[in-house]
Structure formats: C-alpha cells, structure tokens
Amino acid sequence: EEEFSTYTMREFMEEYVAIPSSVEVDEKRRAIQKLQSGFSITSVKVFLVSLLNAFRDLTLMGVQAFDFNHLNNVLVSRDYRQVRLIDIDGNNFSNGSSLSPRPTPPQRPCLDVDLNILLPSVIEQLMLGKGRGKGFVTNKRSEIWRAKEEDGKEMLHTLLIENFYSAFNKNGLDDEAKSKVQQHVKKLAEWFYALLKKQPPWNNW
C-alpha cells in the first residue's frame, strides 16, 4: 500500500505552482524543481482521478459536509499518485472510520457546493500554474476568459505545450511524435476551455 505522510494537498499545490527562482533554500528549490519537472500531463490525470474517486466515495457514503477548502484535510502520497481524505465530520476517513448520513431533512449536500468551487480551481492550477505562481494562473485565466474562443483555445494550447511538452520546441521529437502531441494537446485545450468557461457538460459539477 502506498505510504501517506503528513504531506497535505495544500503543501503540494504550493510547491507545484511555486516559482523555483524565488525559493532561497537550495535543497527546497531542488525538491520543487524535481516535482515540477517530473509531473507530466499523465501525472495530472492520475492525480485528478484519485481525487475524484475519493470525493465519489464520500457521496456514496452519504457524507454531506467536508471542509477541504483549505486543502489541509487532503493528504498526498509520496509518489503524488494518490490522495486520501481526512477529518470528515470529525472522523478520519483514512483509517476506515464508519460514516453514516446525518439525520437531517433532505438538503443539497455541502459536498456538492464545495466541489463546484474547489475542483475547477485545482484543475486550473495543475494545468496552468506549474512553476509559474498563483498570480500567473489568475491573470491567465482572466485573459483566456475575455478572449475570443479560438484565441482562448490557442493560448491554452501554447501553455500546455510549454508546461508539459518541453521537448516539443527543442527538436526533441520527430515529425510523427510532434503530430501526435499537437492532436492530443488540441483536444486537451478544447476540454479545458469548456471547463474553464463552464460550458456543458461542465456547467454543473
């Protein structure tokens, strides 16, 4: 079983978007550079699948309230491939605590409300912010939002290439490989644009 430590998702996200040149401690800077350079688009997908699976399990168990907006209640595995939720309604989900629905009248679960806010923000940081800082994510999101649709998708396409396919512009790929990357990133940019703009089916999480 993959080991989990006290490494929270808040810490992970801060290091993921950190600008390496702004980190003064050499050891810390090298660790951040290693994390960022090794985090591929596949790593993003694996990470998100684990996060979504954890949230899905909560809804299946009938949990209505879980405070994860500060991300300290989400632990990240040492290989960044899995997450584990803790402190759910006062329980520790990672220890297999028995959870049961609250005896309250039917209402919209808090989990649904929080997910609608949290998940898009997490995805935006993962896709746009690697090594660029939170300010960059905020500004670029606003820029893409205001741009025409084709221009917005083109901006996303360029950023995704820069963030996850560094070999693309360094003659590190042959023509066939470049063509496959272009096709994949085009689809990725279209998906992410729809999510960012909350277009169907991403208008309601």
PDB file of C-alpha atoms in Angstrom, residues 26-182:
ATOM      1  CA  ASP A  26      18.845  25.353  -2.286  1.00  0.00           C
ATOM      2  CA  GLU A  27      17.555  21.989  -1.058  1.00  0.00           C
ATOM      3  CA  LYS A  28      13.959  23.172  -1.127  1.00  0.00           C
ATOM      4  CA  ARG A  29      14.398  24.673  -4.596  1.00  0.00           C
ATOM      5  CA  ARG A  30      15.866  21.431  -5.974  1.00  0.00           C
ATOM      6  CA  ALA A  31      12.994  19.424  -4.493  1.00  0.00           C
ATOM      7  CA  ILE A  32      10.448  21.739  -6.102  1.00  0.00           C
ATOM      8  CA  GLN A  33      12.221  21.591  -9.466  1.00  0.00           C
ATOM      9  CA  LYS A  34      12.223  17.788  -9.288  1.00  0.00           C
ATOM     10  CA  LEU A  35       8.494  17.735  -8.535  1.00  0.00           C
ATOM     11  CA  GLN A  36       7.632  20.125 -11.349  1.00  0.00           C
ATOM     12  CA  SER A  37       9.883  18.570 -13.996  1.00  0.00           C
ATOM     13  CA  GLY A  38       8.580  15.079 -13.283  1.00  0.00           C
ATOM     14  CA  PHE A  39       4.889  15.995 -13.210  1.00  0.00           C
ATOM     15  CA  SER A  40       3.597  15.171 -16.691  1.00  0.00           C
ATOM     16  CA  ILE A  41       0.109  15.598 -18.096  1.00  0.00           C
ATOM     17  CA  THR A  42      -0.421  11.914 -17.292  1.00  0.00           C
ATOM     18  CA  SER A  43       0.531  12.676 -13.684  1.00  0.00           C
ATOM     19  CA  VAL A  44      -2.154  15.366 -13.646  1.00  0.00           C
ATOM     20  CA  LYS A  45      -4.751  12.895 -14.898  1.00  0.00           C
ATOM     21  CA  VAL A  46      -3.778  10.207 -12.373  1.00  0.00           C
ATOM     22  CA  PHE A  47      -3.846  12.740  -9.539  1.00  0.00           C
ATOM     23  CA  LEU A  48      -7.273  14.057 -10.523  1.00  0.00           C
ATOM     24  CA  VAL A  49      -8.734  10.570 -10.903  1.00  0.00           C
ATOM     25  CA  SER A  50      -7.622   9.712  -7.372  1.00  0.00           C
ATOM     26  CA  LEU A  51      -9.101  12.966  -6.055  1.00  0.00           C
ATOM     27  CA  LEU A  52     -12.404  12.422  -7.857  1.00  0.00           C
ATOM     28  CA  ASN A  53     -12.602   8.824  -6.658  1.00  0.00           C
ATOM     29  CA  ALA A  54     -12.154   9.988  -3.065  1.00  0.00           C
ATOM     30  CA  PHE A  55     -14.946  12.547  -3.434  1.00  0.00           C
ATOM     31  CA  ARG A  56     -17.162   9.970  -5.149  1.00  0.00           C
ATOM     32  CA  ASP A  57     -16.721   7.636  -2.197  1.00  0.00           C
ATOM     33  CA  LEU A  58     -17.902  10.401   0.115  1.00  0.00           C
ATOM     34  CA  THR A  59     -21.104  10.956  -1.809  1.00  0.00           C
ATOM     35  CA  LEU A  60     -21.798   7.206  -1.937  1.00  0.00           C
ATOM     36  CA  MET A  61     -21.415   7.089   1.847  1.00  0.00           C
ATOM     37  CA  GLY A  62     -23.894   9.912   2.283  1.00  0.00           C
ATOM     38  CA  VAL A  63     -21.426  12.396   3.741  1.00  0.00           C
ATOM     39  CA  GLN A  64     -22.852  15.894   3.459  1.00  0.00           C
ATOM     40  CA  ALA A  65     -20.162  18.098   4.943  1.00  0.00           C
ATOM     41  CA  PHE A  66     -16.425  18.067   4.498  1.00  0.00           C
ATOM     42  CA  ASP A  67     -14.223  21.118   4.954  1.00  0.00           C
ATOM     43  CA  PHE A  68     -11.474  20.784   2.359  1.00  0.00           C
ATOM     44  CA  ASN A  69     -11.406  24.325   1.020  1.00  0.00           C
ATOM     45  CA  HIS A  70      -8.055  24.951   2.725  1.00  0.00           C
ATOM     46  CA  LEU A  71      -6.772  21.567   1.378  1.00  0.00           C
ATOM     47  CA  ASN A  72      -5.147  20.601   4.681  1.00  0.00           C
ATOM     48  CA  ASN A  73      -7.654  17.760   5.014  1.00  0.00           C
ATOM     49  CA  VAL A  74      -6.346  16.044   1.895  1.00  0.00           C
ATOM     50  CA  LEU A  75      -3.143  14.006   2.124  1.00  0.00           C
ATOM     51  CA  VAL A  76      -0.983  13.298  -0.934  1.00  0.00           C
ATOM     52  CA  SER A  77       1.032  10.093  -1.355  1.00  0.00           C
ATOM     53  CA  ARG A  78       4.798  10.214  -1.644  1.00  0.00           C
ATOM     54  CA  ASP A  79       4.654   9.499  -5.380  1.00  0.00           C
ATOM     55  CA  TYR A  80       1.874  12.090  -5.963  1.00  0.00           C
ATOM     56  CA  ARG A  81      -0.386   9.421  -7.465  1.00  0.00           C
ATOM     57  CA  GLN A  82      -2.973   9.097  -4.710  1.00  0.00           C
ATOM     58  CA  VAL A  83      -4.853  11.289  -2.279  1.00  0.00           C
ATOM     59  CA  ARG A  84      -6.576  10.464   0.961  1.00  0.00           C
ATOM     60  CA  LEU A  85      -9.261  12.494   2.707  1.00  0.00           C
ATOM     61  CA  ILE A  86      -9.216  13.001   6.470  1.00  0.00           C
ATOM     62  CA  ASP A  87     -11.276  14.758   9.141  1.00  0.00           C
ATOM     63  CA  ILE A  88     -14.674  14.073   7.619  1.00  0.00           C
ATOM     64  CA  ASP A  89     -17.424  15.122  10.066  1.00  0.00           C
ATOM     65  CA  GLY A  90     -14.847  14.690  12.816  1.00  0.00           C
ATOM     66  CA  ASN A  91     -13.753  11.253  11.625  1.00  0.00           C
ATOM     67  CA  ASN A  92     -10.581  10.030   9.969  1.00  0.00           C
ATOM     68  CA  PHE A  93     -11.535   8.565   6.630  1.00  0.00           C
ATOM     69  CA  SER A  94      -8.016   7.256   6.031  1.00  0.00           C
ATOM     70  CA  ASN A  95      -8.436   4.875   8.987  1.00  0.00           C
ATOM     71  CA  GLY A  96     -11.636   3.428   7.625  1.00  0.00           C
ATOM     72  CA  SER A  97     -13.949   5.081  10.136  1.00  0.00           C
ATOM     73  CA  SER A  98     -17.598   4.169   9.918  1.00  0.00           C
ATOM     74  CA  LEU A  99     -19.556   7.061   8.476  1.00  0.00           C
ATOM     75  CA  SER A 100     -23.305   7.396   8.225  1.00  0.00           C
ATOM     76  CA  PRO A 101     -25.624  10.039   6.793  1.00  0.00           C
ATOM     77  CA  ARG A 102     -26.663  12.798   9.173  1.00  0.00           C
ATOM     78  CA  PRO A 103     -30.247  12.511  10.451  1.00  0.00           C
ATOM     79  CA  THR A 104     -31.303  15.802   8.879  1.00  0.00           C
ATOM     80  CA  PRO A 105     -34.027  16.683   6.388  1.00  0.00           C
ATOM     81  CA  PRO A 106     -33.160  16.298   2.685  1.00  0.00           C
ATOM     82  CA  GLN A 107     -30.989  19.164   1.515  1.00  0.00           C
ATOM     83  CA  ARG A 108     -28.334  19.973  -1.032  1.00  0.00           C
ATOM     84  CA  PRO A 109     -25.102  18.363   0.288  1.00  0.00           C
ATOM     85  CA  CYS A 110     -22.337  20.784   1.241  1.00  0.00           C
ATOM     86  CA  LEU A 111     -20.015  18.498  -0.708  1.00  0.00           C
ATOM     87  CA  ASP A 112     -21.689  19.450  -3.991  1.00  0.00           C
ATOM     88  CA  VAL A 113     -21.365  23.150  -3.251  1.00  0.00           C
ATOM     89  CA  ASP A 114     -17.705  22.892  -2.311  1.00  0.00           C
ATOM     90  CA  LEU A 115     -16.777  20.734  -5.292  1.00  0.00           C
ATOM     91  CA  ASN A 116     -18.226  23.281  -7.680  1.00  0.00           C
ATOM     92  CA  ILE A 117     -15.779  25.832  -6.281  1.00  0.00           C
ATOM     93  CA  LEU A 118     -12.754  23.715  -5.450  1.00  0.00           C
ATOM     94  CA  LEU A 119     -12.279  21.358  -8.368  1.00  0.00           C
ATOM     95  CA  PRO A 120     -12.140  23.966 -11.162  1.00  0.00           C
ATOM     96  CA  SER A 121      -9.578  25.921  -9.121  1.00  0.00           C
ATOM     97  CA  VAL A 122      -7.420  22.838  -8.545  1.00  0.00           C
ATOM     98  CA  ILE A 123      -7.538  21.890 -12.223  1.00  0.00           C
ATOM     99  CA  GLU A 124      -6.657  25.421 -13.323  1.00  0.00           C
ATOM    100  CA  GLN A 125      -3.583  25.439 -11.075  1.00  0.00           C
ATOM    101  CA  LEU A 126      -2.486  21.997 -12.230  1.00  0.00           C
ATOM    102  CA  MET A 127      -2.886  22.811 -15.910  1.00  0.00           C
ATOM    103  CA  LEU A 128      -1.663  26.401 -15.996  1.00  0.00           C
ATOM    104  CA  GLY A 129       0.406  27.060 -12.917  1.00  0.00           C
ATOM    105  CA  LYS A 130       3.309  24.615 -12.876  1.00  0.00           C
ATOM    106  CA  GLY A 131       6.292  26.707 -11.776  1.00  0.00           C
ATOM    107  CA  ARG A 132       4.532  29.957 -12.689  1.00  0.00           C
ATOM    108  CA  GLY A 133       2.895  31.142  -9.461  1.00  0.00           C
ATOM    109  CA  LYS A 134      -0.737  31.650  -8.444  1.00  0.00           C
ATOM    110  CA  GLY A 135      -0.746  35.182  -9.790  1.00  0.00           C
ATOM    111  CA  PHE A 136       0.008  33.875 -13.263  1.00  0.00           C
ATOM    112  CA  VAL A 137      -2.905  31.427 -13.058  1.00  0.00           C
ATOM    113  CA  THR A 138      -5.318  34.174 -12.009  1.00  0.00           C
ATOM    114  CA  ASN A 139      -4.178  36.583 -14.717  1.00  0.00           C
ATOM    115  CA  LYS A 140      -4.045  33.991 -17.490  1.00  0.00           C
ATOM    116  CA  ARG A 141      -7.463  32.628 -16.592  1.00  0.00           C
ATOM    117  CA  SER A 142      -8.887  36.155 -16.840  1.00  0.00           C
ATOM    118  CA  GLU A 143      -7.106  36.738 -20.139  1.00  0.00           C
ATOM    119  CA  ILE A 144      -8.436  33.492 -21.627  1.00  0.00           C
ATOM    120  CA  TRP A 145     -11.936  34.214 -20.319  1.00  0.00           C
ATOM    121  CA  ARG A 146     -12.044  37.597 -22.074  1.00  0.00           C
ATOM    122  CA  ALA A 147     -10.537  36.393 -25.347  1.00  0.00           C
ATOM    123  CA  LYS A 148     -12.452  35.108 -28.330  1.00  0.00           C
ATOM    124  CA  GLU A 149     -12.996  31.369 -28.181  1.00  0.00           C
ATOM    125  CA  GLU A 150     -10.402  30.433 -30.805  1.00  0.00           C
ATOM    126  CA  ASP A 151      -7.856  32.812 -29.284  1.00  0.00           C
ATOM    127  CA  GLY A 152      -8.512  31.399 -25.836  1.00  0.00           C
ATOM    128  CA  LYS A 153      -8.010  27.845 -27.036  1.00  0.00           C
ATOM    129  CA  GLU A 154      -4.810  28.854 -28.798  1.00  0.00           C
ATOM    130  CA  MET A 155      -3.474  30.398 -25.593  1.00  0.00           C
ATOM    131  CA  LEU A 156      -4.274  27.195 -23.736  1.00  0.00           C
ATOM    132  CA  HIS A 157      -2.632  25.130 -26.461  1.00  0.00           C
ATOM    133  CA  THR A 158       0.579  27.151 -26.172  1.00  0.00           C
ATOM    134  CA  LEU A 159       0.638  26.962 -22.365  1.00  0.00           C
ATOM    135  CA  LEU A 160       0.026  23.221 -22.294  1.00  0.00           C
ATOM    136  CA  ILE A 161       2.885  22.650 -24.738  1.00  0.00           C
ATOM    137  CA  GLU A 162       5.195  24.795 -22.607  1.00  0.00           C
ATOM    138  CA  ASN A 163       4.136  23.193 -19.315  1.00  0.00           C
ATOM    139  CA  PHE A 164       4.075  19.518 -20.267  1.00  0.00           C
ATOM    140  CA  TYR A 165       5.926  19.014 -23.557  1.00  0.00           C
ATOM    141  CA  SER A 166       9.213  20.842 -23.153  1.00  0.00           C
ATOM    142  CA  ALA A 167      10.868  18.669 -25.822  1.00  0.00           C
ATOM    143  CA  PHE A 168       8.376  19.865 -28.440  1.00  0.00           C
ATOM    144  CA  ASN A 169      10.146  23.174 -29.141  1.00  0.00           C
ATOM    145  CA  LYS A 170      13.669  21.825 -28.668  1.00  0.00           C
ATOM    146  CA  ASN A 171      13.817  19.448 -31.645  1.00  0.00           C
ATOM    147  CA  GLY A 172      13.448  16.587 -29.221  1.00  0.00           C
ATOM    148  CA  LEU A 173      10.632  14.950 -31.178  1.00  0.00           C
ATOM    149  CA  ASP A 174      10.350  13.677 -34.723  1.00  0.00           C
ATOM    150  CA  ASP A 175       7.553  14.843 -37.033  1.00  0.00           C
ATOM    151  CA  GLU A 176       5.249  11.923 -36.228  1.00  0.00           C
ATOM    152  CA  ALA A 177       5.621  12.406 -32.488  1.00  0.00           C
ATOM    153  CA  LYS A 178       5.034  16.149 -32.854  1.00  0.00           C
ATOM    154  CA  SER A 179       1.859  15.498 -34.828  1.00  0.00           C
ATOM    155  CA  LYS A 180       0.534  13.206 -32.087  1.00  0.00           C
ATOM    156  CA  VAL A 181       1.352  15.769 -29.424  1.00  0.00           C
ATOM    157  CA  GLN A 182      -0.413  18.501 -31.382  1.00  0.00           C
TER     158      GLN A 182
END
